[in-house]
Coordinates of C-alpha atoms in Angstrom, one line a residue:
M1 CA 25.7 30.0 25.3
P2 CA 27.4 32.3 22.8
V3 CA 26.1 32.9 20.2
D4 CA 27.0 33.7 17.1
T5 CA 26.6 36.5 15.9
H6 CA 23.8 37.0 14.3
S7 CA 21.4 37.9 16.8
F8 CA 18.1 40.5 15.3
P9 CA 18.0 43.6 17.8
L10 CA 14.6 42.7 19.2
Q11 CA 12.2 45.5 18.9
A12 CA 10.1 45.3 22.5
A13 CA 5.9 45.6 21.8
P14 CA 4.4 46.1 25.0
P15 CA 0.0 45.9 25.1
P16 CA -1.8 48.7 23.3
T17 CA -3.5 50.7 25.8
F18 CA -6.9 53.2 24.1
K19 CA -8.2 56.8 25.6
Y20 CA -12.3 55.3 26.1
K21 CA -14.9 57.9 25.4
S22 CA -17.8 55.8 26.4
P23 CA -16.4 52.1 28.4
P24 CA -19.1 49.8 28.3
D25 CA -19.5 48.5 32.0
A26 CA -17.2 45.4 32.6
A27 CA -20.3 44.0 33.8
S28 CA -22.5 43.9 30.8
I29 CA -19.2 41.9 28.6
N30 CA -19.5 38.6 28.3
A31 CA -16.5 37.8 27.6
S32 CA -17.9 34.3 25.8
E33 CA -20.1 35.7 23.7
V34 CA -17.5 38.3 22.5
V35 CA -15.4 35.3 21.4
A36 CA -18.2 33.2 19.6
D37 CA -18.9 36.9 17.3
Y38 CA -15.3 37.4 17.1
I39 CA -13.4 34.5 15.6
A40 CA -16.8 34.8 13.2
R41 CA -15.4 37.6 12.1
L42 CA -12.1 36.4 12.2
Q43 CA -12.8 33.2 9.9
K44 CA -14.4 35.5 7.2
A45 CA -11.6 37.8 6.9
I46 CA -9.5 35.0 6.5
E47 CA -10.8 33.5 3.5
K48 CA -9.2 36.2 1.5
P49 CA -7.0 37.9 4.1
T50 CA -5.6 41.0 2.9
A51 CA -4.8 44.4 5.1
F52 CA -8.0 45.3 4.5
A53 CA -9.6 42.1 5.3
L54 CA -7.6 42.3 8.3
Q55 CA -7.6 45.5 9.9
D56 CA -10.8 44.9 11.1
V57 CA -9.7 42.0 13.2
I58 CA -5.9 42.8 14.2
L59 CA -5.0 45.7 15.2
Q60 CA -2.4 47.4 13.0
E61 CA 0.8 46.2 15.2
G62 CA -1.2 43.4 15.3
F63 CA 0.6 39.7 15.9
W64 CA -0.3 36.3 14.6
R65 CA 2.6 33.5 15.8
D66 CA 2.0 30.6 14.3
H67 CA 4.5 26.5 15.2
L68 CA 4.0 24.8 12.6
F69 CA 0.1 25.1 12.0
L70 CA 0.4 26.8 8.7
T71 CA 3.3 25.7 8.1
W72 CA 5.9 23.4 8.9
D73 CA 8.0 26.2 10.5
L74 CA 8.1 28.3 13.5
R75 CA 6.8 32.4 12.2
T76 CA 5.5 35.4 14.0
S77 CA 4.7 38.1 11.5
R78 CA 4.0 40.9 12.7
G79 CA 1.7 43.9 11.4
V80 CA -1.5 43.6 8.8
D81 CA -0.2 44.0 5.6
K82 CA 3.0 40.9 7.5
I83 CA 0.2 39.4 7.9
S84 CA -2.0 39.5 5.2
Q85 CA 1.6 38.5 2.8
Y86 CA 2.2 34.9 5.2
L87 CA -1.4 33.9 5.5
S88 CA -1.4 34.5 1.6
G89 CA 1.5 31.9 1.2
D90 CA 1.1 30.0 -1.4
V91 CA 1.4 27.0 1.2
T92 CA 0.2 29.0 3.7
E93 CA -3.5 29.7 2.3
K94 CA -3.4 26.0 1.5
R95 CA -4.4 25.4 4.9
L96 CA -4.9 27.7 6.4
G97 CA -7.9 26.9 3.3
S98 CA -9.1 24.8 6.2
L99 CA -9.0 26.0 9.1
K100 CA -11.3 26.2 11.9
L101 CA -11.2 28.0 15.2
K102 CA -13.8 27.0 17.7
P103 CA -13.0 27.8 21.5
T104 CA -13.0 24.9 23.5
T105 CA -15.8 24.1 25.7
G106 CA -16.6 21.9 28.9
N107 CA -13.2 23.0 31.1
Y108 CA -13.5 25.5 33.1
K109 CA -9.6 26.9 32.5
R110 CA -10.4 27.4 28.6
L111 CA -13.0 29.3 29.8
P112 CA -12.3 33.2 28.3
V113 CA -11.2 35.9 30.2
L114 CA -11.8 39.1 31.4
Q115 CA -9.3 41.8 32.6
V116 CA -10.3 46.2 32.5
S117 CA -8.1 48.3 33.1
E118 CA -8.7 52.3 32.7
S119 CA -6.3 52.4 29.2
S120 CA -7.4 48.6 28.5
I121 CA -9.9 46.1 28.6
N122 CA -9.0 42.9 27.1
I123 CA -9.8 38.9 26.6
L124 CA -7.4 36.0 27.1
A125 CA -8.9 33.0 24.9
Y126 CA -8.3 29.9 24.2
I127 CA -9.1 28.5 20.8
D128 CA -8.6 24.6 19.2
V129 CA -8.1 24.8 15.6
E130 CA -7.8 22.0 12.8
S131 CA -7.2 21.2 9.5
D132 CA -7.5 18.4 7.3
E133 CA -3.6 17.4 8.4
G134 CA -3.8 18.3 11.9
L135 CA -5.7 19.0 15.4
G136 CA -4.1 22.0 17.4
E137 CA -4.7 24.9 19.5
G138 CA -3.7 28.5 20.4
V139 CA -5.0 31.9 22.2
I140 CA -6.3 34.7 21.1
R141 CA -5.6 37.8 23.3
L142 CA -9.0 40.2 22.0
F143 CA -8.4 44.5 22.9
L144 CA -10.9 46.8 22.4
D145 CA -10.5 49.5 20.4
A146 CA -10.5 54.1 20.4
N147 CA -14.4 52.4 18.7
N148 CA -15.6 50.2 21.5
T149 CA -14.2 46.9 18.0
W150 CA -13.1 43.7 19.7
K151 CA -9.7 43.3 17.6
A152 CA -6.5 41.2 18.6
F153 CA -3.2 42.3 19.5
T154 CA -1.5 38.8 19.0
I155 CA -3.3 35.5 18.3
Y156 CA -1.3 32.0 18.5
T157 CA -2.6 29.1 16.6
T158 CA 0.1 25.8 17.1
L159 CA -0.1 22.0 16.0
T160 CA -0.3 19.4 18.2
S161 CA -0.9 15.9 16.0
L162 CA -1.4 14.8 13.0
K163 CA -4.6 13.2 12.4
D164 CA -3.2 10.1 10.9
H165 CA -0.8 9.7 13.3
P166 CA -1.7 10.3 17.0
E167 CA 1.0 10.0 19.8
S168 CA 0.6 6.2 22.0
L169 CA -0.8 7.4 24.7
G170 CA -4.4 7.4 26.5
V171 CA -6.9 6.7 24.4
N172 CA -3.7 5.2 22.0
R173 CA -1.7 3.6 24.1
P174 CA -0.6 0.8 23.7
H175 CA -1.6 -2.7 25.1
G176 CA 1.1 -4.4 26.8
G177 CA -0.2 -7.5 27.1
L178 CA 0.7 -10.7 24.8
H179 CA -2.1 -12.4 24.7
G180 CA -3.3 -15.2 22.9
D181 CA -1.2 -18.2 20.9
Q182 CA 2.6 -17.0 21.2
S183 CA 4.0 -19.9 20.1
S184 CA 5.8 -17.5 16.4
D185 CA 7.1 -14.8 18.8
P186 CA 7.0 -16.9 22.3
R187 CA 9.5 -13.6 24.4
N188 CA 8.2 -10.9 26.9
W189 CA 7.6 -8.0 27.2
K190 CA 12.3 -7.2 28.8
E191 CA 13.1 -9.1 26.3
R192 CA 11.1 -7.4 23.0
L193 CA 12.3 -4.2 24.2
A194 CA 15.7 -5.6 24.4
S195 CA 16.1 -6.5 20.6
F196 CA 13.8 -3.3 19.9
S197 CA 16.8 -1.2 21.9
N198 CA 19.7 -3.1 20.1
F199 CA 18.4 -1.9 16.4
S200 CA 19.4 -6.2 15.4
T201 CA 18.2 -6.1 12.7
S202 CA 17.8 -2.4 11.2
S203 CA 18.5 1.0 11.5
P204 CA 16.6 3.7 13.8
T205 CA 15.0 6.9 11.3
V206 CA 16.4 9.3 14.0
L207 CA 19.9 9.4 15.8
I208 CA 20.2 11.8 18.7
I209 CA 23.6 12.6 20.1
G210 CA 22.8 13.4 23.8
A211 CA 20.7 12.1 26.6
G212 CA 20.5 14.6 28.3
Q213 CA 17.2 16.8 28.7
A214 CA 16.8 18.4 24.9
G215 CA 17.3 14.6 23.8
L216 CA 15.0 13.0 26.3
T217 CA 12.8 15.2 25.5
V218 CA 12.7 14.9 21.4
A219 CA 13.6 10.8 21.9
A220 CA 10.0 10.2 24.3
R221 CA 7.8 12.9 21.9
L222 CA 9.5 10.2 18.3
T223 CA 8.7 7.4 19.8
R224 CA 5.1 8.1 20.8
L225 CA 4.9 9.0 17.8
N226 CA 6.6 5.6 16.8
I227 CA 9.3 6.7 14.4
P228 CA 11.8 4.7 16.1
T229 CA 15.0 5.9 17.7
L230 CA 18.1 5.4 19.5
V231 CA 20.1 8.1 22.0
I232 CA 23.3 8.2 22.3
D233 CA 25.2 9.7 25.0
K234 CA 29.3 9.2 25.8
N235 CA 28.5 8.7 29.3
P236 CA 28.7 5.2 30.8
R237 CA 25.0 6.0 32.4
V238 CA 22.4 8.3 31.2
G239 CA 22.5 11.8 33.5
D240 CA 26.3 11.5 34.0
N241 CA 25.8 14.8 32.1
W242 CA 24.0 16.8 35.3
R243 CA 26.2 14.2 37.2
N244 CA 30.0 15.1 36.8
R245 CA 29.0 18.9 37.1
Y246 CA 30.7 21.0 40.2
H247 CA 29.9 19.7 43.0
S248 CA 27.6 22.3 44.1
L249 CA 25.4 23.0 41.8
V250 CA 21.2 23.0 42.0
L251 CA 19.0 24.4 39.3
H252 CA 18.0 28.4 39.6
D253 CA 14.6 27.2 38.4
P254 CA 12.4 26.2 40.6
V255 CA 10.5 22.4 39.4
W256 CA 6.8 23.7 38.4
Y257 CA 8.7 25.8 35.3
D258 CA 11.4 22.5 35.2
H259 CA 8.9 19.5 34.4
L260 CA 9.6 17.5 32.0
P261 CA 6.9 16.0 29.4
Y262 CA 4.2 12.8 30.0
I263 CA 6.0 12.2 33.6
P264 CA 6.0 15.4 35.1
F265 CA 7.9 15.8 38.3
P266 CA 5.9 14.4 42.2
K267 CA 4.3 16.8 44.5
T268 CA 7.5 15.2 47.0
W269 CA 9.8 17.3 44.0
P270 CA 11.1 20.5 46.3
I271 CA 12.1 23.7 44.3
F272 CA 15.2 23.6 43.2
T273 CA 16.5 20.1 42.4
P274 CA 19.9 18.8 43.3
K275 CA 22.3 18.0 40.1
D276 CA 22.5 14.3 40.7
K277 CA 18.7 14.2 41.9
L278 CA 18.6 15.1 38.1
G279 CA 20.5 12.9 36.9
D280 CA 19.1 10.0 38.6
W281 CA 15.9 11.4 36.9
L282 CA 16.7 11.7 33.5
E283 CA 17.7 7.5 33.5
F284 CA 14.3 6.8 35.5
Y285 CA 12.7 8.6 33.0
A286 CA 14.7 7.4 29.8
S287 CA 13.8 3.6 31.7
S288 CA 9.3 4.0 31.9
L289 CA 9.0 5.9 29.1
E290 CA 10.9 3.3 26.8
I291 CA 12.8 5.1 25.6
P292 CA 16.4 3.1 23.3
V293 CA 19.7 5.1 25.2
W294 CA 22.7 4.4 24.0
T295 CA 25.5 4.6 26.6
S296 CA 29.5 4.8 26.8
T297 CA 28.7 5.3 22.1
T298 CA 30.6 8.0 20.7
P299 CA 30.2 8.2 17.1
T300 CA 33.4 8.0 15.6
K301 CA 33.2 8.6 11.1
S302 CA 30.1 9.9 9.4
S303 CA 28.9 10.8 6.0
Y304 CA 25.6 12.1 4.3
E305 CA 23.9 10.8 0.5
N306 CA 21.2 10.6 -1.1
G307 CA 18.3 12.1 1.7
K308 CA 20.8 9.4 4.4
W309 CA 23.0 10.2 6.8
T310 CA 26.2 6.7 7.1
I311 CA 27.5 6.9 11.3
T312 CA 29.8 4.1 12.2
L313 CA 30.1 4.2 16.7
R314 CA 32.0 2.7 18.3
R315 CA 29.7 1.4 22.1
D316 CA 31.7 -0.5 25.0
G317 CA 35.4 -0.9 22.5
E318 CA 32.7 -2.2 19.5
E319 CA 31.8 -0.5 15.9
R320 CA 28.6 -0.2 14.9
T321 CA 26.9 1.2 11.4
L322 CA 23.5 2.9 11.6
S323 CA 21.6 4.2 8.1
P324 CA 19.4 7.0 10.3
K325 CA 17.7 9.6 8.5
H326 CA 17.6 12.1 10.4
L327 CA 20.7 13.0 13.4
V328 CA 19.4 15.5 16.1
L329 CA 22.2 17.2 17.7
A330 CA 21.7 17.6 21.3
T331 CA 24.4 17.7 23.3
G332 CA 23.6 21.1 25.1
H333 CA 22.2 24.5 23.9
S334 CA 26.2 25.1 25.0
G335 CA 28.5 23.4 23.0
E336 CA 32.4 22.8 23.8
P337 CA 34.1 24.2 26.9
N338 CA 35.1 27.9 25.9
I339 CA 38.9 27.9 27.1
P340 CA 40.1 30.6 26.1
T341 CA 44.0 31.0 26.4
F342 CA 45.9 34.0 28.3
P343 CA 49.4 35.3 27.7
G344 CA 52.1 34.2 30.6
Q345 CA 49.6 31.3 31.3
E346 CA 52.4 28.5 30.9
Q347 CA 54.2 30.4 33.7
Y348 CA 51.8 30.2 35.8
K349 CA 52.9 27.4 38.3
G350 CA 49.0 26.5 40.0
A351 CA 46.5 25.0 38.4
I352 CA 44.3 26.8 35.8
T353 CA 41.3 25.0 35.2
H354 CA 37.4 25.1 33.2
S355 CA 34.9 25.1 35.5
S356 CA 33.0 21.8 33.0
K357 CA 35.7 20.2 34.8
W358 CA 36.0 21.5 37.8
S359 CA 35.0 19.6 41.4
N360 CA 36.7 18.9 45.4
P361 CA 37.2 22.9 46.7
E362 CA 37.8 21.4 50.1
R363 CA 40.7 20.7 48.5
L364 CA 41.3 24.3 48.4
K365 CA 41.0 25.6 52.5
G366 CA 42.8 29.0 53.2
K367 CA 43.8 29.1 49.8
K368 CA 42.9 31.4 47.2
V369 CA 41.2 31.3 44.1
L370 CA 39.9 33.0 41.1
V371 CA 37.3 32.4 39.4
V372 CA 36.9 33.8 35.5
G373 CA 33.4 34.7 34.3
A374 CA 30.2 36.3 36.0
G375 CA 27.9 33.9 35.4
N376 CA 25.6 31.4 37.3
T377 CA 28.5 28.7 36.6
A378 CA 31.4 31.6 38.7
H379 CA 29.7 32.5 41.9
D380 CA 27.9 28.7 42.6
I381 CA 31.3 27.6 42.7
A382 CA 32.6 30.8 44.8
Q383 CA 30.4 30.7 46.8
S384 CA 30.6 26.5 47.3
L385 CA 35.2 27.8 47.4
Y386 CA 34.1 30.2 50.4
S387 CA 31.6 27.2 52.3
N388 CA 34.5 24.8 52.3
G389 CA 37.3 28.1 53.7
A390 CA 38.8 29.1 50.5
Y391 CA 39.0 32.6 49.4
P392 CA 37.9 33.4 46.7
T393 CA 37.6 36.3 43.9
I394 CA 35.5 36.9 40.9
I395 CA 36.7 38.1 37.8
Q396 CA 34.2 39.9 36.7
R397 CA 35.3 41.7 32.2
S398 CA 31.6 42.4 32.0
S399 CA 28.6 43.6 33.3
T400 CA 26.4 40.5 35.1
H401 CA 22.2 40.9 35.2
V402 CA 21.0 39.6 38.7
L403 CA 17.9 38.2 39.6
S404 CA 17.6 37.0 43.6
S405 CA 16.0 33.7 43.7
K406 CA 13.5 34.8 46.5
I407 CA 11.8 38.5 45.0
G408 CA 12.6 39.2 41.4
L409 CA 12.3 34.9 39.8
P410 CA 8.9 35.0 41.0
A411 CA 8.5 38.7 39.5
L412 CA 9.2 37.3 36.7
L413 CA 7.6 34.0 36.5
G414 CA 4.2 35.6 38.0
T415 CA 1.2 33.8 38.1
T416 CA 2.0 31.0 35.7
Y417 CA 4.9 29.0 36.8
C418 CA 4.4 28.8 40.6
E419 CA 2.8 26.3 43.3
N420 CA -1.1 26.3 43.1
G421 CA -0.8 27.9 39.1
P422 CA -2.3 26.1 35.6
E423 CA -0.7 22.8 35.5
V424 CA 2.8 22.9 33.4
E425 CA 0.3 22.5 29.7
E426 CA -1.8 25.3 30.4
A427 CA 1.2 27.3 32.1
D428 CA 3.4 26.2 28.7
L429 CA 0.7 27.0 26.5
Q430 CA -0.1 30.7 27.9
F431 CA 3.5 31.9 28.0
F432 CA 5.0 30.3 24.2
S433 CA 1.9 31.9 23.1
L434 CA 3.2 35.0 23.5
P435 CA 5.4 36.9 20.5
N436 CA 8.9 37.4 22.0
A437 CA 8.7 41.1 21.7
V438 CA 5.6 40.7 23.6
T439 CA 7.4 38.9 26.8
K440 CA 9.9 41.4 25.7
A441 CA 8.4 44.2 27.0
Y442 CA 6.5 43.2 29.5
H443 CA 10.2 41.8 31.4
Q444 CA 10.6 46.0 31.1
G445 CA 8.3 46.9 33.5
I446 CA 9.0 44.1 35.7
I447 CA 12.8 44.9 35.6
A448 CA 12.5 48.3 36.7
D449 CA 10.0 47.5 39.1
L450 CA 12.0 44.9 41.2
K451 CA 15.2 47.6 41.0
S452 CA 13.5 49.8 44.0
P453 CA 14.3 49.6 47.4
T454 CA 11.4 46.9 49.2
K455 CA 12.8 44.5 46.1
D456 CA 15.8 44.2 44.7
G457 CA 17.0 47.7 44.7
P458 CA 19.2 47.1 47.7
V459 CA 20.9 44.3 46.6
I460 CA 21.8 46.1 43.1
E461 CA 23.2 49.1 45.0
G462 CA 24.8 47.4 46.8
L463 CA 27.1 44.8 44.4
N464 CA 27.6 48.3 42.7
K465 CA 29.0 49.7 46.0
A466 CA 31.5 46.3 46.2
G467 CA 33.4 46.4 42.6
F468 CA 30.1 44.2 40.9
V469 CA 28.8 45.5 38.1
T470 CA 25.0 45.1 37.0
D471 CA 23.2 45.8 33.7
D472 CA 18.9 45.1 33.8
G473 CA 19.7 42.8 30.4
P474 CA 18.7 44.0 27.2
D475 CA 17.0 47.5 26.5
G476 CA 16.5 46.4 30.0
A477 CA 14.5 44.0 29.4
G478 CA 16.0 41.3 31.9
L479 CA 17.3 37.6 32.5
L480 CA 15.0 35.3 30.2
I481 CA 15.7 37.8 27.7
K482 CA 19.6 38.2 27.8
Y483 CA 19.1 34.0 27.7
F484 CA 17.9 34.5 25.1
D485 CA 20.1 37.3 22.5
V486 CA 23.2 36.2 23.3
G487 CA 23.5 32.3 26.6
G488 CA 25.1 34.4 29.8
S489 CA 26.4 37.1 31.5
Y490 CA 23.4 36.5 34.6
Y491 CA 22.8 35.4 37.7
I492 CA 20.0 34.2 39.9
D493 CA 21.2 35.3 43.7
I494 CA 21.4 32.6 45.8
G495 CA 23.4 33.4 48.4
A496 CA 26.9 34.3 46.9
S497 CA 25.6 38.7 46.1
S498 CA 25.1 38.7 49.6
M499 CA 28.6 37.5 50.1
I500 CA 30.0 39.9 47.9
I501 CA 28.6 42.7 49.5
D502 CA 30.4 41.8 53.0
G503 CA 33.7 40.9 51.5
K504 CA 33.3 37.5 51.3
I505 CA 34.0 36.9 47.8
G506 CA 36.0 39.1 46.3
V507 CA 35.8 41.0 43.0
K508 CA 37.5 42.6 40.2
H509 CA 36.7 44.2 36.8
G510 CA 38.9 44.4 34.9
R511 CA 40.5 42.8 31.9
L512 CA 43.3 40.5 32.1
R513 CA 46.9 41.5 30.2
Q514 CA 48.5 38.1 31.1
F515 CA 49.4 35.2 34.2
T516 CA 52.4 35.6 35.6
E517 CA 53.7 33.5 38.0
K518 CA 51.7 33.7 40.8
G519 CA 48.5 34.9 39.5
I520 CA 47.3 37.0 37.1
M521 CA 47.8 40.4 35.5
F522 CA 45.4 43.3 35.2
E523 CA 45.6 45.6 32.9
D524 CA 45.0 48.2 35.4
G525 CA 47.9 47.3 37.0
Q526 CA 47.5 45.3 39.2
E527 CA 48.3 42.0 40.2
L528 CA 46.2 39.4 42.5
E529 CA 47.8 36.0 43.2
A530 CA 45.5 32.1 43.7
A531 CA 46.6 29.2 44.4
E532 CA 43.8 27.9 41.7
V533 CA 42.4 30.2 38.8
V534 CA 38.9 28.1 37.4
L535 CA 37.4 29.5 33.3
A536 CA 34.3 30.0 34.5
T537 CA 33.9 30.7 30.5
G538 CA 31.1 29.3 29.7
Y539 CA 31.0 27.3 26.5
Q540 CA 31.8 27.4 22.5
N541 CA 28.1 28.3 19.8
M542 CA 26.8 24.1 19.3
R543 CA 27.6 24.9 16.2
T544 CA 30.9 24.7 16.2
T545 CA 30.2 20.4 18.0
A546 CA 28.2 20.3 15.2
G547 CA 31.6 20.7 12.8
A548 CA 33.2 19.0 15.4
I549 CA 31.5 16.0 16.0
F550 CA 30.4 15.8 12.3
P551 CA 32.9 17.5 9.0
C552 CA 30.5 17.3 6.7
V553 CA 28.1 20.1 8.0
K554 CA 30.5 22.2 9.4
D555 CA 29.9 25.1 6.2
A556 CA 26.6 25.0 6.0
V557 CA 24.2 24.7 9.4
K558 CA 23.7 28.1 10.3
P559 CA 24.0 30.0 13.1
V560 CA 22.5 28.6 16.0
G561 CA 20.3 30.8 19.6
G562 CA 20.0 34.4 19.6
F563 CA 16.8 35.8 17.2
D564 CA 16.1 35.4 13.4
P565 CA 14.4 39.1 11.8
E566 CA 11.0 37.6 13.3
G567 CA 11.6 37.4 17.1
E568 CA 11.9 33.7 16.7
F569 CA 14.8 31.2 17.1
N570 CA 17.5 30.5 15.1
T571 CA 18.0 27.6 13.7
L572 CA 17.0 25.9 17.2
F573 CA 14.2 23.2 16.9
R574 CA 14.5 24.0 12.9
D575 CA 16.4 24.0 9.2
S576 CA 19.5 23.9 9.8
G577 CA 20.7 24.6 6.7
H578 CA 20.9 20.8 6.5
P579 CA 19.4 17.9 5.4
G580 CA 17.9 15.9 8.3
F581 CA 20.5 18.3 10.8
W582 CA 18.5 19.3 13.5
F583 CA 19.8 21.1 16.6
M584 CA 17.6 21.0 20.1
G585 CA 19.1 22.4 23.5
M586 CA 18.0 24.9 25.6
N587 CA 16.8 24.5 29.6
L588 CA 14.2 22.9 30.9
A589 CA 11.1 24.0 30.3
H590 CA 12.6 24.3 27.0
C591 CA 12.6 21.6 25.8
R592 CA 10.2 19.9 27.3
W593 CA 7.4 22.6 24.7
F594 CA 10.3 22.8 22.3
S595 CA 11.0 19.0 21.6
K596 CA 6.9 19.2 20.1
Y597 CA 7.5 21.2 17.1
L598 CA 11.4 19.1 16.7
A599 CA 9.4 15.9 16.7
L600 CA 6.0 16.7 14.4
R601 CA 8.8 18.4 11.9
I602 CA 10.6 15.1 11.5
A603 CA 7.4 13.3 12.3
G604 CA 6.1 15.4 8.6
Q605 CA 8.9 14.6 6.9
E606 CA 9.1 11.0 7.7
F607 CA 5.0 10.6 7.2
G608 CA 4.7 12.4 3.6
Y609 CA 3.1 15.9 5.5
Y610 CA 5.7 17.8 2.7

């Protein structure tokens, strides 16, 4: 997704190292005792969280990342002074006053983990947190400093449930049976579900636009919180947003990274998910979790007044007006297709198609095709064209970060998301507990290592020799940070790179001057002819989509995506700038994790917590 030019430069923060004068013997360190002692010290320090008190328990450049537990927002504070200011805030201090930290016991996965090297002795510790309002969990990364004192480099706290409004799952699952006298309402489960989903006599509290992974995950969590929620989608079936994409599309992220909340993919699931299979799964997901979804439905009119929306929907040719309190735009992390116009394109005799509408590569057998763009989609389309007998050329206008699926992607995901790795909830807690600045520092090291001759180095060198210009991502931090920062311009290599190196897929790096009758003329004077031009030029920002569908929010909503000054995401899952309006998007992993916070944020308002 093209990010509005409001992404704040994210300064990488590597973990600390120390020169130990007399380090303790690792065998003498009882990690559980260290954590218990530390939690007692931390609890005392945060009773009056002055910078002076905190410097004894948090490293000077340490972090406190919080997701909804201390405030109803996503926040990261860096440095003892800023953490002190954050913890001393009016809202934070009130909730912090009843904060209780205790180690989780009884689960071997949650035992503290000790790691020892010449320059670092540290402990990864899981915690439970509790306030008057809710329950949560977190992670503390402790480091032994040069004075042999344990201090936190990162502290993470997150709200997981509201005490008075738990999710309807586990011990709180619905009964399901219709036992006893049903004479007052003899409808069976199917009939009751149909009535509930149709909102025949009521309006949903939350209306979600888009039934992809973003809309369905937040809807699943809202319905578990018993907040009436309706999802609408313009397509005839749930999952069509994936089924309708280009023919060869398979997810580039592996299954371990892509599970959805409540219903993980089965053990038989392929490592990389084909688009139609994912579409079918989303349809099954919505049905199994009893998420009310109206397909073939679009909003036609909208207004916001006195804390409520008035939305007119067109469904199968009929109109219906609803009055939800919240709207969630979940039409994708990307907005409307970004379809640039070029001088002279009206004289071009061939077809010009945006990738969102492109299909049927077999019809171009034996023909030259230009693919404008150099990210995942452009590579996939070029690879599909070559496989179907066409002669594709990728038009690269700026540099691209390339990471191999075989070597680079596993290195990036590490032992967190992998076969026989932690359960996804555990993996998520490990991954998302890290401030993005720390993640960036880790990834700088990974990307530098991947350039070695035994890893991705030969592919990168071969691409550069073929005229394909690569980069290492923002400050050398690679794919993930580039995805967060600018939303594109990367490729997870599943085969197209070797085709470029071997000359099977052509490359032209340069700026387009104009279209000609037969193809494209470039600023260097070269002209390339083609029977068709595919624009793999990405999508506009979600902010544009919001203004197009709901004109009243156009000038109110803030930029979507990229980093804020604290290193959290701008606007996504947070205040949009317009009351009762929210943005939901990103990949499956981020939808899985952050859907929880958007649902709890809405629940906090609805149940009167703030």
